Short mmCIF file of N, CA and C in Angstrom, two decimals:
data_model
loop_
_atom_site.label_atom_id
_atom_site.label_comp_id
_atom_site.label_asym_id
_atom_site.label_seq_id
_atom_site.Cartn_x
_atom_site.Cartn_y
_atom_site.Cartn_z
N MET A 15 0.42 7.24 4.81
CA MET A 15 0.23 6.10 5.68
C MET A 15 -1.16 5.48 5.46
N LEU A 16 -2.17 6.32 5.31
CA LEU A 16 -3.54 5.81 5.08
C LEU A 16 -3.56 4.95 3.79
N ALA A 17 -2.90 5.41 2.76
CA ALA A 17 -2.91 4.71 1.48
C ALA A 17 -2.38 3.27 1.66
N ALA A 18 -1.24 3.13 2.28
CA ALA A 18 -0.67 1.79 2.44
C ALA A 18 -1.50 0.93 3.36
N ASN A 19 -2.02 1.51 4.48
CA ASN A 19 -2.78 0.70 5.43
C ASN A 19 -4.11 0.33 4.88
N LEU A 20 -4.74 1.19 4.12
CA LEU A 20 -6.04 0.92 3.50
C LEU A 20 -5.91 -0.25 2.53
N ARG A 21 -4.92 -0.19 1.67
CA ARG A 21 -4.73 -1.25 0.68
C ARG A 21 -4.40 -2.57 1.39
N ARG A 22 -3.50 -2.54 2.39
CA ARG A 22 -3.13 -3.75 3.12
C ARG A 22 -4.35 -4.36 3.77
N ALA A 23 -5.17 -3.56 4.45
CA ALA A 23 -6.36 -4.08 5.16
C ALA A 23 -7.34 -4.64 4.17
N ARG A 24 -7.56 -3.96 3.04
CA ARG A 24 -8.51 -4.41 2.05
C ARG A 24 -8.09 -5.78 1.46
N VAL A 25 -6.79 -5.89 1.15
CA VAL A 25 -6.28 -7.15 0.57
C VAL A 25 -6.31 -8.27 1.59
N GLU A 26 -5.90 -7.97 2.86
CA GLU A 26 -5.92 -9.00 3.89
C GLU A 26 -7.34 -9.54 4.13
N LEU A 27 -8.35 -8.68 3.99
CA LEU A 27 -9.74 -9.08 4.19
C LEU A 27 -10.32 -9.69 2.92
N GLY A 28 -9.58 -9.67 1.81
CA GLY A 28 -10.06 -10.22 0.56
C GLY A 28 -11.19 -9.42 -0.08
N LEU A 29 -11.21 -8.11 0.11
CA LEU A 29 -12.29 -7.25 -0.39
C LEU A 29 -11.84 -6.51 -1.64
N SER A 30 -12.76 -6.38 -2.58
CA SER A 30 -12.51 -5.56 -3.78
C SER A 30 -12.81 -4.11 -3.42
N LEU A 31 -12.33 -3.19 -4.25
CA LEU A 31 -12.68 -1.78 -4.09
C LEU A 31 -14.19 -1.59 -4.12
N SER A 32 -14.88 -2.33 -5.00
CA SER A 32 -16.32 -2.24 -5.12
C SER A 32 -17.00 -2.62 -3.81
N GLU A 33 -16.50 -3.69 -3.15
CA GLU A 33 -17.11 -4.12 -1.90
C GLU A 33 -16.87 -3.10 -0.80
N VAL A 34 -15.67 -2.56 -0.71
CA VAL A 34 -15.37 -1.54 0.29
C VAL A 34 -16.22 -0.30 0.02
N SER A 35 -16.41 0.02 -1.25
CA SER A 35 -17.22 1.16 -1.61
C SER A 35 -18.67 0.94 -1.14
N ARG A 36 -19.19 -0.22 -1.39
CA ARG A 36 -20.54 -0.56 -0.96
C ARG A 36 -20.72 -0.49 0.57
N ARG A 37 -19.75 -1.08 1.29
CA ARG A 37 -19.82 -1.09 2.74
C ARG A 37 -19.65 0.28 3.38
N SER A 38 -18.83 1.12 2.76
CA SER A 38 -18.52 2.43 3.34
C SER A 38 -19.33 3.59 2.80
N SER A 39 -20.04 3.38 1.69
CA SER A 39 -20.73 4.46 0.95
C SER A 39 -19.80 5.52 0.48
N ILE A 40 -18.55 5.12 0.14
CA ILE A 40 -17.56 6.01 -0.42
C ILE A 40 -17.37 5.53 -1.87
N GLY A 41 -17.34 6.48 -2.79
CA GLY A 41 -17.21 6.18 -4.21
C GLY A 41 -15.94 5.37 -4.50
N LYS A 42 -16.06 4.48 -5.47
CA LYS A 42 -14.94 3.64 -5.88
C LYS A 42 -13.74 4.48 -6.35
N SER A 43 -14.01 5.54 -7.07
CA SER A 43 -12.90 6.39 -7.57
C SER A 43 -12.22 7.10 -6.40
N THR A 44 -12.99 7.51 -5.40
CA THR A 44 -12.39 8.14 -4.20
C THR A 44 -11.51 7.13 -3.48
N LEU A 45 -11.97 5.88 -3.32
CA LEU A 45 -11.18 4.85 -2.69
C LEU A 45 -9.89 4.59 -3.44
N SER A 46 -10.01 4.56 -4.77
CA SER A 46 -8.82 4.38 -5.60
C SER A 46 -7.82 5.49 -5.37
N GLN A 47 -8.27 6.72 -5.30
CA GLN A 47 -7.41 7.86 -5.03
C GLN A 47 -6.78 7.76 -3.66
N LEU A 48 -7.57 7.31 -2.66
CA LEU A 48 -6.99 7.17 -1.31
C LEU A 48 -5.90 6.13 -1.30
N GLU A 49 -6.14 5.00 -1.96
CA GLU A 49 -5.11 3.95 -2.00
C GLU A 49 -3.88 4.37 -2.78
N ALA A 50 -4.05 5.29 -3.72
CA ALA A 50 -2.92 5.78 -4.49
C ALA A 50 -2.18 6.92 -3.76
N GLY A 51 -2.74 7.35 -2.64
CA GLY A 51 -2.12 8.43 -1.87
C GLY A 51 -2.38 9.82 -2.41
N THR A 52 -3.36 9.93 -3.28
CA THR A 52 -3.67 11.24 -3.90
C THR A 52 -4.94 11.88 -3.34
N GLY A 53 -5.69 11.16 -2.50
CA GLY A 53 -6.90 11.68 -1.94
C GLY A 53 -6.65 12.49 -0.68
N ASN A 54 -7.65 13.23 -0.25
CA ASN A 54 -7.56 14.05 0.97
C ASN A 54 -8.76 13.71 1.83
N PRO A 55 -8.65 12.64 2.67
CA PRO A 55 -9.81 12.16 3.41
C PRO A 55 -10.20 13.08 4.56
N THR A 56 -11.49 13.07 4.85
CA THR A 56 -12.03 13.74 6.04
C THR A 56 -12.11 12.75 7.18
N ILE A 57 -12.43 13.27 8.36
CA ILE A 57 -12.66 12.36 9.50
C ILE A 57 -13.80 11.41 9.17
N GLU A 58 -14.86 11.92 8.57
CA GLU A 58 -15.99 11.06 8.25
C GLU A 58 -15.57 9.93 7.30
N THR A 59 -14.71 10.21 6.35
CA THR A 59 -14.23 9.19 5.42
C THR A 59 -13.47 8.12 6.18
N VAL A 60 -12.54 8.53 7.05
CA VAL A 60 -11.75 7.52 7.80
C VAL A 60 -12.64 6.73 8.75
N PHE A 61 -13.62 7.40 9.38
CA PHE A 61 -14.52 6.67 10.26
C PHE A 61 -15.36 5.67 9.44
N SER A 62 -15.82 6.06 8.26
CA SER A 62 -16.59 5.16 7.40
C SER A 62 -15.74 3.95 6.98
N LEU A 63 -14.48 4.19 6.66
CA LEU A 63 -13.61 3.08 6.31
C LEU A 63 -13.34 2.16 7.51
N SER A 64 -13.18 2.77 8.69
CA SER A 64 -12.98 1.99 9.91
C SER A 64 -14.19 1.09 10.15
N ARG A 65 -15.38 1.64 9.97
CA ARG A 65 -16.60 0.83 10.18
C ARG A 65 -16.73 -0.24 9.12
N ALA A 66 -16.48 0.14 7.87
CA ALA A 66 -16.65 -0.82 6.74
C ALA A 66 -15.68 -1.98 6.84
N LEU A 67 -14.44 -1.68 7.26
CA LEU A 67 -13.41 -2.73 7.34
C LEU A 67 -13.38 -3.38 8.74
N GLU A 68 -14.23 -2.87 9.65
CA GLU A 68 -14.31 -3.35 11.04
C GLU A 68 -12.95 -3.33 11.71
N LEU A 69 -12.24 -2.21 11.52
CA LEU A 69 -10.91 -2.01 12.07
C LEU A 69 -10.86 -0.75 12.93
N PRO A 70 -10.02 -0.74 13.93
CA PRO A 70 -9.81 0.54 14.66
C PRO A 70 -9.20 1.57 13.73
N ILE A 71 -9.46 2.81 13.99
CA ILE A 71 -8.97 3.91 13.17
C ILE A 71 -7.43 3.85 13.09
N SER A 72 -6.76 3.51 14.18
CA SER A 72 -5.30 3.49 14.18
C SER A 72 -4.74 2.49 13.19
N GLU A 73 -5.48 1.42 12.88
CA GLU A 73 -5.02 0.45 11.89
C GLU A 73 -4.89 1.12 10.52
N LEU A 74 -5.63 2.18 10.31
CA LEU A 74 -5.56 2.90 9.05
C LEU A 74 -4.55 4.07 9.06
N LEU A 75 -4.27 4.59 10.25
CA LEU A 75 -3.46 5.82 10.31
C LEU A 75 -2.06 5.65 10.89
N ASP A 76 -1.81 4.56 11.62
CA ASP A 76 -0.59 4.43 12.38
C ASP A 76 0.57 3.89 11.56
N ALA A 77 1.73 4.51 11.75
CA ALA A 77 2.99 3.95 11.23
C ALA A 77 3.64 3.17 12.37
N ARG A 78 4.04 1.98 12.11
CA ARG A 78 4.67 1.16 13.13
C ARG A 78 6.07 1.69 13.42
N GLY A 79 6.34 2.03 14.68
CA GLY A 79 7.63 2.63 15.04
C GLY A 79 8.53 1.60 15.68
N GLY A 80 9.78 2.00 15.88
CA GLY A 80 10.77 1.18 16.52
C GLY A 80 10.77 1.41 18.01
N SER A 81 11.81 0.90 18.67
CA SER A 81 11.94 1.05 20.11
C SER A 81 12.73 2.30 20.41
N GLY A 82 12.84 2.66 21.69
CA GLY A 82 13.54 3.85 22.08
C GLY A 82 12.60 5.03 22.24
N MET A 83 13.13 6.24 22.22
CA MET A 83 12.33 7.43 22.36
C MET A 83 11.64 7.74 21.04
N THR A 84 10.38 8.08 21.13
CA THR A 84 9.59 8.47 19.98
C THR A 84 9.15 9.92 20.17
N VAL A 85 9.47 10.77 19.21
CA VAL A 85 9.05 12.15 19.22
C VAL A 85 8.08 12.34 18.08
N VAL A 86 6.92 12.87 18.39
CA VAL A 86 5.89 13.14 17.37
C VAL A 86 5.81 14.65 17.20
N ARG A 87 6.12 15.12 16.01
CA ARG A 87 6.09 16.57 15.72
C ARG A 87 4.77 16.92 15.10
N ALA A 88 4.09 17.90 15.65
CA ALA A 88 2.78 18.32 15.15
C ALA A 88 2.85 18.64 13.65
N ALA A 89 3.89 19.27 13.21
CA ALA A 89 3.99 19.68 11.81
C ALA A 89 4.13 18.49 10.87
N ASP A 90 4.51 17.33 11.41
CA ASP A 90 4.69 16.12 10.56
C ASP A 90 3.43 15.28 10.44
N LEU A 91 2.39 15.60 11.15
CA LEU A 91 1.20 14.78 11.17
C LEU A 91 0.12 15.28 10.23
N ASP A 92 -0.54 14.36 9.61
CA ASP A 92 -1.70 14.70 8.79
C ASP A 92 -2.85 15.03 9.72
N VAL A 93 -3.62 16.02 9.33
CA VAL A 93 -4.78 16.43 10.11
C VAL A 93 -6.01 15.88 9.38
N LEU A 94 -6.85 15.14 10.14
CA LEU A 94 -8.12 14.67 9.62
C LEU A 94 -9.15 15.68 10.04
N SER A 95 -9.80 16.32 9.09
CA SER A 95 -10.80 17.32 9.41
C SER A 95 -12.19 16.80 9.12
N GLY A 96 -13.11 17.12 10.00
CA GLY A 96 -14.51 16.77 9.83
C GLY A 96 -15.33 18.03 9.83
N GLU A 97 -16.65 17.89 10.09
CA GLU A 97 -17.54 19.04 10.12
C GLU A 97 -17.08 20.09 11.12
N ALA A 98 -16.63 19.66 12.29
CA ALA A 98 -16.28 20.58 13.32
C ALA A 98 -15.03 20.18 14.14
N VAL A 99 -14.38 19.09 13.73
CA VAL A 99 -13.22 18.56 14.51
C VAL A 99 -12.03 18.35 13.61
N ASP A 100 -10.85 18.69 14.15
CA ASP A 100 -9.56 18.36 13.52
C ASP A 100 -8.87 17.41 14.44
N LEU A 101 -8.46 16.23 13.93
CA LEU A 101 -7.79 15.20 14.72
C LEU A 101 -6.42 14.93 14.17
N ARG A 102 -5.47 14.77 15.07
CA ARG A 102 -4.10 14.31 14.69
C ARG A 102 -3.79 13.14 15.59
N MET A 103 -3.53 11.97 14.99
CA MET A 103 -3.18 10.82 15.77
C MET A 103 -1.73 10.94 16.22
N LEU A 104 -1.54 10.97 17.55
CA LEU A 104 -0.22 11.14 18.13
C LEU A 104 0.49 9.77 18.38
N ARG A 105 -0.30 8.80 18.84
CA ARG A 105 0.35 7.55 19.26
C ARG A 105 -0.66 6.42 19.38
N ARG A 106 -0.19 5.21 19.18
CA ARG A 106 -0.97 4.02 19.44
C ARG A 106 -0.16 3.20 20.44
N ILE A 107 -0.80 2.89 21.57
CA ILE A 107 -0.11 2.19 22.65
C ILE A 107 -0.74 0.81 22.77
N GLU A 108 0.04 -0.22 22.60
CA GLU A 108 -0.48 -1.60 22.66
C GLU A 108 -0.04 -2.24 23.96
N LEU A 109 -1.02 -2.66 24.76
CA LEU A 109 -0.77 -3.39 26.02
C LEU A 109 -1.29 -4.81 25.84
N ASP A 110 -1.08 -5.67 26.81
CA ASP A 110 -1.56 -7.05 26.69
C ASP A 110 -3.06 -7.15 26.43
N ASP A 111 -3.82 -6.39 27.20
CA ASP A 111 -5.30 -6.55 27.10
C ASP A 111 -6.01 -5.27 26.62
N ALA A 112 -5.24 -4.30 26.12
CA ALA A 112 -5.89 -3.06 25.64
C ALA A 112 -4.98 -2.38 24.63
N ILE A 113 -5.64 -1.60 23.77
CA ILE A 113 -4.95 -0.71 22.85
C ILE A 113 -5.50 0.66 23.15
N VAL A 114 -4.60 1.66 23.23
CA VAL A 114 -5.02 3.04 23.48
C VAL A 114 -4.48 3.89 22.37
N GLU A 115 -5.37 4.61 21.70
CA GLU A 115 -4.93 5.57 20.66
C GLU A 115 -5.01 6.97 21.30
N VAL A 116 -4.00 7.78 21.06
CA VAL A 116 -3.95 9.13 21.62
C VAL A 116 -4.05 10.12 20.46
N TYR A 117 -4.98 11.03 20.55
CA TYR A 117 -5.23 12.03 19.53
C TYR A 117 -5.19 13.44 20.12
N ASP A 118 -4.63 14.37 19.36
CA ASP A 118 -4.77 15.79 19.61
C ASP A 118 -6.09 16.16 18.92
N GLN A 119 -7.02 16.70 19.64
CA GLN A 119 -8.34 17.01 19.08
C GLN A 119 -8.64 18.50 19.26
N GLN A 120 -9.03 19.12 18.15
CA GLN A 120 -9.45 20.52 18.19
C GLN A 120 -10.88 20.56 17.66
N VAL A 121 -11.76 21.11 18.47
CA VAL A 121 -13.17 21.23 18.07
C VAL A 121 -13.38 22.69 17.69
N ARG A 122 -13.75 22.90 16.44
CA ARG A 122 -14.00 24.26 15.93
C ARG A 122 -15.40 24.72 16.38
N ASP A 123 -15.62 26.02 16.42
CA ASP A 123 -16.89 26.54 16.85
C ASP A 123 -17.85 26.75 15.70
N GLU A 124 -17.87 25.83 14.77
CA GLU A 124 -18.73 25.99 13.60
C GLU A 124 -19.68 24.78 13.40
N GLY A 125 -20.29 24.36 14.46
CA GLY A 125 -21.24 23.26 14.38
C GLY A 125 -20.85 22.12 15.27
N SER A 126 -21.45 20.95 15.06
CA SER A 126 -21.20 19.76 15.85
C SER A 126 -20.56 18.70 15.00
N GLN A 127 -19.68 17.91 15.63
CA GLN A 127 -19.11 16.73 15.00
C GLN A 127 -19.86 15.53 15.53
N ARG A 128 -20.54 14.83 14.62
CA ARG A 128 -21.33 13.66 15.03
C ARG A 128 -20.67 12.40 14.56
N SER A 129 -20.80 11.33 15.41
CA SER A 129 -20.31 10.01 15.07
C SER A 129 -21.45 9.02 15.25
N LEU A 130 -21.57 8.10 14.32
CA LEU A 130 -22.58 7.02 14.47
C LEU A 130 -22.17 6.01 15.48
N GLY A 131 -20.88 6.04 15.87
CA GLY A 131 -20.32 5.09 16.83
C GLY A 131 -19.22 4.28 16.20
N HIS A 132 -18.32 3.83 17.03
CA HIS A 132 -17.16 3.04 16.60
C HIS A 132 -16.67 2.24 17.77
N VAL A 133 -15.74 1.35 17.55
CA VAL A 133 -15.21 0.49 18.58
C VAL A 133 -14.56 1.26 19.70
N GLY A 134 -14.72 0.81 20.95
CA GLY A 134 -13.94 1.33 22.07
C GLY A 134 -14.67 2.19 23.06
N THR A 135 -13.88 2.72 24.01
CA THR A 135 -14.33 3.67 25.00
C THR A 135 -13.57 4.95 24.73
N GLU A 136 -14.23 6.06 24.63
CA GLU A 136 -13.61 7.35 24.42
C GLU A 136 -13.43 8.04 25.76
N HIS A 137 -12.23 8.66 25.93
CA HIS A 137 -11.93 9.51 27.06
C HIS A 137 -11.50 10.85 26.47
N THR A 138 -12.14 11.92 26.82
CA THR A 138 -11.78 13.24 26.31
C THR A 138 -11.45 14.14 27.50
N ILE A 139 -10.25 14.75 27.43
CA ILE A 139 -9.78 15.65 28.47
C ILE A 139 -9.67 17.02 27.86
N VAL A 140 -10.47 17.97 28.34
CA VAL A 140 -10.43 19.35 27.78
C VAL A 140 -9.24 20.10 28.32
N GLN A 141 -8.48 20.70 27.43
CA GLN A 141 -7.32 21.51 27.82
C GLN A 141 -7.67 23.01 27.81
N ALA A 142 -8.45 23.44 26.80
CA ALA A 142 -8.81 24.85 26.71
C ALA A 142 -10.18 24.97 26.05
N GLY A 143 -11.00 25.88 26.52
CA GLY A 143 -12.34 26.08 25.95
C GLY A 143 -13.39 25.29 26.71
N ARG A 144 -14.64 25.42 26.18
CA ARG A 144 -15.79 24.70 26.80
C ARG A 144 -16.37 23.77 25.74
N LEU A 145 -16.60 22.52 26.10
CA LEU A 145 -17.06 21.49 25.17
C LEU A 145 -18.31 20.80 25.68
N ARG A 146 -19.27 20.64 24.79
CA ARG A 146 -20.44 19.82 25.09
C ARG A 146 -20.28 18.48 24.40
N VAL A 147 -20.46 17.42 25.18
CA VAL A 147 -20.38 16.05 24.67
C VAL A 147 -21.78 15.43 24.87
N GLU A 148 -22.35 14.90 23.79
CA GLU A 148 -23.63 14.25 23.87
C GLU A 148 -23.49 12.79 23.47
N VAL A 149 -24.08 11.92 24.29
CA VAL A 149 -24.06 10.47 24.04
C VAL A 149 -25.47 9.96 24.28
N GLN A 150 -26.11 9.46 23.21
CA GLN A 150 -27.46 8.85 23.35
C GLN A 150 -28.44 9.73 24.15
N GLY A 151 -28.45 11.02 23.85
CA GLY A 151 -29.44 11.90 24.47
C GLY A 151 -29.00 12.52 25.81
N SER A 152 -27.89 12.07 26.39
CA SER A 152 -27.33 12.68 27.57
C SER A 152 -26.23 13.66 27.18
N ALA A 153 -26.16 14.77 27.88
CA ALA A 153 -25.17 15.78 27.57
C ALA A 153 -24.37 16.19 28.79
N ALA A 154 -23.10 16.52 28.56
CA ALA A 154 -22.23 17.07 29.62
C ALA A 154 -21.43 18.23 29.04
N ASP A 155 -21.40 19.33 29.77
CA ASP A 155 -20.59 20.48 29.38
C ASP A 155 -19.30 20.44 30.21
N LEU A 156 -18.18 20.53 29.50
CA LEU A 156 -16.87 20.37 30.14
C LEU A 156 -16.05 21.64 29.94
N GLY A 157 -15.17 21.94 30.94
CA GLY A 157 -14.22 23.01 30.86
C GLY A 157 -12.83 22.50 31.01
N PRO A 158 -11.84 23.38 31.01
CA PRO A 158 -10.43 22.95 31.14
C PRO A 158 -10.20 22.05 32.33
N GLY A 159 -9.54 20.93 32.12
CA GLY A 159 -9.24 19.99 33.18
C GLY A 159 -10.31 18.92 33.36
N ASP A 160 -11.50 19.16 32.81
CA ASP A 160 -12.59 18.15 32.92
C ASP A 160 -12.36 16.99 31.96
N CYS A 161 -12.90 15.83 32.35
CA CYS A 161 -12.75 14.62 31.53
C CYS A 161 -14.08 13.93 31.42
N VAL A 162 -14.36 13.29 30.30
CA VAL A 162 -15.55 12.49 30.12
C VAL A 162 -15.12 11.17 29.51
N ALA A 163 -15.80 10.12 29.84
CA ALA A 163 -15.57 8.78 29.25
C ALA A 163 -16.91 8.15 28.90
N PHE A 164 -16.99 7.45 27.76
CA PHE A 164 -18.24 6.84 27.36
C PHE A 164 -17.98 5.71 26.36
N ASP A 165 -19.00 4.87 26.22
CA ASP A 165 -18.98 3.76 25.28
C ASP A 165 -19.10 4.36 23.87
N ALA A 166 -18.02 4.26 23.10
CA ALA A 166 -17.96 4.91 21.76
C ALA A 166 -18.78 4.16 20.70
N THR A 167 -19.33 3.02 21.03
CA THR A 167 -20.22 2.35 20.07
C THR A 167 -21.53 3.08 19.94
N GLN A 168 -21.83 3.89 20.94
CA GLN A 168 -23.09 4.69 20.92
C GLN A 168 -22.92 5.94 20.07
N PRO A 169 -23.96 6.36 19.39
CA PRO A 169 -23.88 7.65 18.65
C PRO A 169 -23.51 8.77 19.63
N HIS A 170 -22.60 9.64 19.20
CA HIS A 170 -22.17 10.73 20.07
C HIS A 170 -21.75 11.95 19.25
N SER A 171 -21.63 13.10 19.95
CA SER A 171 -21.24 14.31 19.26
C SER A 171 -20.43 15.23 20.18
N TYR A 172 -19.63 16.10 19.52
CA TYR A 172 -18.86 17.14 20.19
C TYR A 172 -19.27 18.48 19.65
N THR A 173 -19.46 19.46 20.54
CA THR A 173 -19.79 20.82 20.13
C THR A 173 -19.00 21.81 20.98
N ALA A 174 -18.25 22.73 20.34
CA ALA A 174 -17.59 23.81 21.07
C ALA A 174 -18.64 24.85 21.49
N LEU A 175 -18.60 25.27 22.76
CA LEU A 175 -19.62 26.15 23.25
C LEU A 175 -19.30 27.62 23.14
N ASP A 176 -18.06 28.01 23.43
CA ASP A 176 -17.69 29.43 23.42
C ASP A 176 -16.40 29.65 22.67
N GLY A 177 -16.32 29.25 21.43
CA GLY A 177 -15.08 29.34 20.70
C GLY A 177 -14.40 27.98 20.59
N PRO A 178 -13.25 27.91 19.94
CA PRO A 178 -12.58 26.63 19.73
C PRO A 178 -12.19 25.92 21.03
N VAL A 179 -12.10 24.61 20.99
CA VAL A 179 -11.75 23.77 22.12
C VAL A 179 -10.53 22.94 21.77
N ARG A 180 -9.58 22.89 22.65
CA ARG A 180 -8.42 22.01 22.52
C ARG A 180 -8.56 20.91 23.54
N SER A 181 -8.42 19.65 23.07
CA SER A 181 -8.56 18.52 24.01
C SER A 181 -7.68 17.35 23.55
N VAL A 182 -7.53 16.41 24.44
CA VAL A 182 -6.86 15.16 24.15
C VAL A 182 -7.92 14.10 24.16
N LEU A 183 -7.93 13.28 23.11
CA LEU A 183 -8.89 12.18 23.01
C LEU A 183 -8.11 10.90 23.11
N LEU A 184 -8.53 10.01 24.01
CA LEU A 184 -7.94 8.68 24.15
C LEU A 184 -9.03 7.69 23.76
N LEU A 185 -8.70 6.83 22.82
CA LEU A 185 -9.63 5.78 22.40
C LEU A 185 -9.07 4.46 22.86
N GLN A 186 -9.80 3.79 23.73
CA GLN A 186 -9.34 2.55 24.37
C GLN A 186 -10.23 1.40 23.89
N TYR A 187 -9.60 0.27 23.54
CA TYR A 187 -10.37 -0.92 23.16
C TYR A 187 -9.48 -2.14 23.32
N ARG A 188 -10.11 -3.30 23.31
CA ARG A 188 -9.39 -4.60 23.42
C ARG A 188 -8.92 -5.04 22.06
N PRO A 189 -7.74 -5.66 22.02
CA PRO A 189 -7.28 -6.21 20.72
C PRO A 189 -8.30 -7.22 20.21
N GLY A 190 -8.57 -7.14 18.90
CA GLY A 190 -9.52 -8.09 18.29
C GLY A 190 -10.98 -7.62 18.36
N ASN A 191 -11.28 -6.51 19.09
CA ASN A 191 -12.66 -6.02 19.11
C ASN A 191 -13.03 -5.47 17.73
N ARG A 192 -14.23 -5.79 17.32
CA ARG A 192 -14.76 -5.29 16.09
C ARG A 192 -16.13 -4.75 16.38
N LEU A 193 -16.54 -3.76 15.64
CA LEU A 193 -17.90 -3.21 15.78
C LEU A 193 -18.87 -4.15 15.13
N ASP A 194 -19.94 -4.53 15.85
CA ASP A 194 -20.98 -5.40 15.29
C ASP A 194 -22.00 -4.52 14.58
N LEU A 195 -22.01 -4.61 13.27
CA LEU A 195 -22.89 -3.73 12.49
C LEU A 195 -24.27 -4.39 12.22
N SER A 196 -24.52 -5.56 12.81
CA SER A 196 -25.76 -6.26 12.60
C SER A 196 -26.90 -5.60 13.41
N GLY A 197 -26.53 -4.75 14.38
CA GLY A 197 -27.57 -4.08 15.18
C GLY A 197 -27.90 -4.86 16.46
N ARG A 198 -27.32 -6.02 16.67
CA ARG A 198 -27.64 -6.82 17.86
C ARG A 198 -26.80 -6.43 19.06
N HIS A 199 -25.55 -6.13 18.89
CA HIS A 199 -24.62 -5.84 19.97
C HIS A 199 -23.74 -4.70 19.57
N GLY A 200 -23.09 -4.07 20.54
CA GLY A 200 -22.13 -3.02 20.26
C GLY A 200 -20.81 -3.54 19.73
N LEU A 201 -20.22 -4.48 20.46
CA LEU A 201 -18.91 -5.00 20.08
C LEU A 201 -18.95 -6.52 20.00
N VAL A 202 -18.10 -7.07 19.20
CA VAL A 202 -17.90 -8.52 19.18
C VAL A 202 -16.40 -8.74 19.31
N ALA A 203 -16.06 -9.79 19.98
CA ALA A 203 -14.63 -10.15 20.12
C ALA A 203 -14.26 -11.06 18.96
N GLU A 204 -13.10 -10.85 18.41
CA GLU A 204 -12.62 -11.68 17.32
C GLU A 204 -12.29 -13.06 17.89
N GLN A 205 -12.74 -14.11 17.27
CA GLN A 205 -12.49 -15.48 17.75
C GLN A 205 -11.23 -16.04 17.15
#
């Protein structure tokens, strides 16, 4: 799915592989492999592509489904792994004034997963384990049933405190929102 969506987004934006490589700091040969479906991207790679293409992560990962009942099988999903987090995108929900992406998130107890920031508001609901969430120097320790929400354009991190953590991550944003990489604002609305 990433291969097809990456190529479609790159072509729609009129960008060469070289330009996407420059914007994302991902090697041109790696991008070529990803577009060919032979690469094995990490969370950091997908986040870098999302930032470089100014697209929500789901635009790169989501398969457009039909109507009726949708069943998502864990065994059928690709796992995006980062330094300390494994993510599986379960669903993208489009409403009139918001898009919500639903992820199964597992935080491993081997370090912290850091993000430079991306479009939207993150909501994380801990199901099992203890999780520390840091956003711009503020920290919150969460246990099962606890929830945190924050502006995801800000740098943030997740750290498992006492072993692995299982959580649900909801990423909410408005259609057309793009991350402003000029450093002046967090988000810009598409005109």
